[in-house]
């Protein structure tokens, strides 16, 4: 596979990954670099390792070191950058200061794809790399939304109770206060139920990504994820930016031109 | 490709497929497996687990699933108190999209809590297909730490 295509895909995916990782920097910079040191968390029963403030502060900042690999693309630098992204997201997934943020779960799975690409692309033939790069990207999108969809197959989601309370009654951002003002409680509950079912169906469609042709799953994935961001909150950018970039990067592997051989 | 490279490509590729496949199977089995439901519930409830198990649970994509509610008060929260409708005025409550136990961190007012030394009581409840879990925590400042303990 040409170095140009791999570099282009690497840049797109890594840039989207970094966008998601750092787009809540306003919150995390203060929480992880200041508050956690001033008032350290001590949760009984958990290893001190997953509560150590310095560990998560370093893990959160570490992906800044990925930037040089975007600017000066060398196979070894790309591999090291992808490995760093994988380790940083693994730490963020298990650390008690960040364990709840889905950003780091999606980041982990996308970093795994990037590491695979940077290991395989320099040595595999183009057809093999392309076939598995696309299929693995579809599988990763699929497994992430499969987990979300299966977790919602419970009466509280199917009947809309969770969406009603978390969003329609619980949020003070547009359009929820307006909806509360305009609709009766019964209509609000019916709307929440309808939206909840739409979300479950949308997640099941994304979960089926590996079963669909790559082009269709990419268009479907990009459309649904963009609608999720628009319909939920911009905070979802942090969770979905890396997945959108993953689909874009996998698509670019076959779409981009260039025949320069990889320097290994 | 030389044979060594072919082997490396095959191993790396199959390994990633195997990891993704294992997690996909766990998700597919979730609605029917009480054991998996309990494990996922434990992660949402912040139940201590051995590190390798905690790692696996955290990498398992399960965002925005299950139904969760959290209750916070300065007094201990008995089942009768959190079952009351409406809730007493000194009990705060919220529905949470996932990982309700994150509330024990008090992210937005941790420094104030630690400085004041106030003890707070938190109950997190999760439900999924008839399975229900509830965990009570006490949270207080000690030195420069926010100490979180499961209530006995």
Short mmCIF file of C-alpha atoms in Angstrom, two decimals, chain A residues 40-53 55 91 94-97, chain B residues 46-55 145 148:
data_model
loop_
_atom_site.label_atom_id
_atom_site.label_comp_id
_atom_site.label_asym_id
_atom_site.label_seq_id
_atom_site.Cartn_x
_atom_site.Cartn_y
_atom_site.Cartn_z
CA UNK A 40 -7.31 13.35 45.60
CA UNK A 41 -9.87 10.59 45.09
CA UNK A 42 -9.65 7.63 47.49
CA UNK A 43 -12.20 4.94 46.62
CA UNK A 44 -12.10 1.92 48.91
CA UNK A 45 -11.45 -1.42 47.22
CA UNK A 46 -9.73 -0.10 44.08
CA UNK A 47 -6.06 -0.28 43.28
CA UNK A 48 -4.19 3.00 43.99
CA UNK A 49 -2.89 2.70 40.43
CA UNK A 50 -6.30 3.55 38.93
CA UNK A 51 -6.69 6.52 41.29
CA UNK A 52 -3.23 8.06 41.03
CA UNK A 53 -3.65 11.69 39.85
CA UNK A 55 -1.02 8.85 36.01
CA UNK A 91 -5.37 4.31 31.09
CA UNK A 94 -9.70 2.32 33.72
CA UNK A 95 -8.77 5.37 35.80
CA UNK A 96 -11.47 6.35 38.29
CA UNK A 97 -11.27 10.03 37.33
CA UNK B 46 -18.26 1.05 40.64
CA UNK B 47 -17.96 -2.31 42.37
CA UNK B 48 -14.30 -3.19 43.00
CA UNK B 49 -12.93 -5.84 40.67
CA UNK B 50 -9.47 -7.35 40.15
CA UNK B 51 -7.51 -5.19 37.72
CA UNK B 52 -7.66 -7.50 34.67
CA UNK B 53 -11.43 -7.85 35.08
CA UNK B 54 -11.84 -4.12 35.58
CA UNK B 55 -9.85 -3.49 32.38
CA UNK B 145 -8.46 13.37 49.95
CA UNK B 148 -15.39 7.16 49.15
#
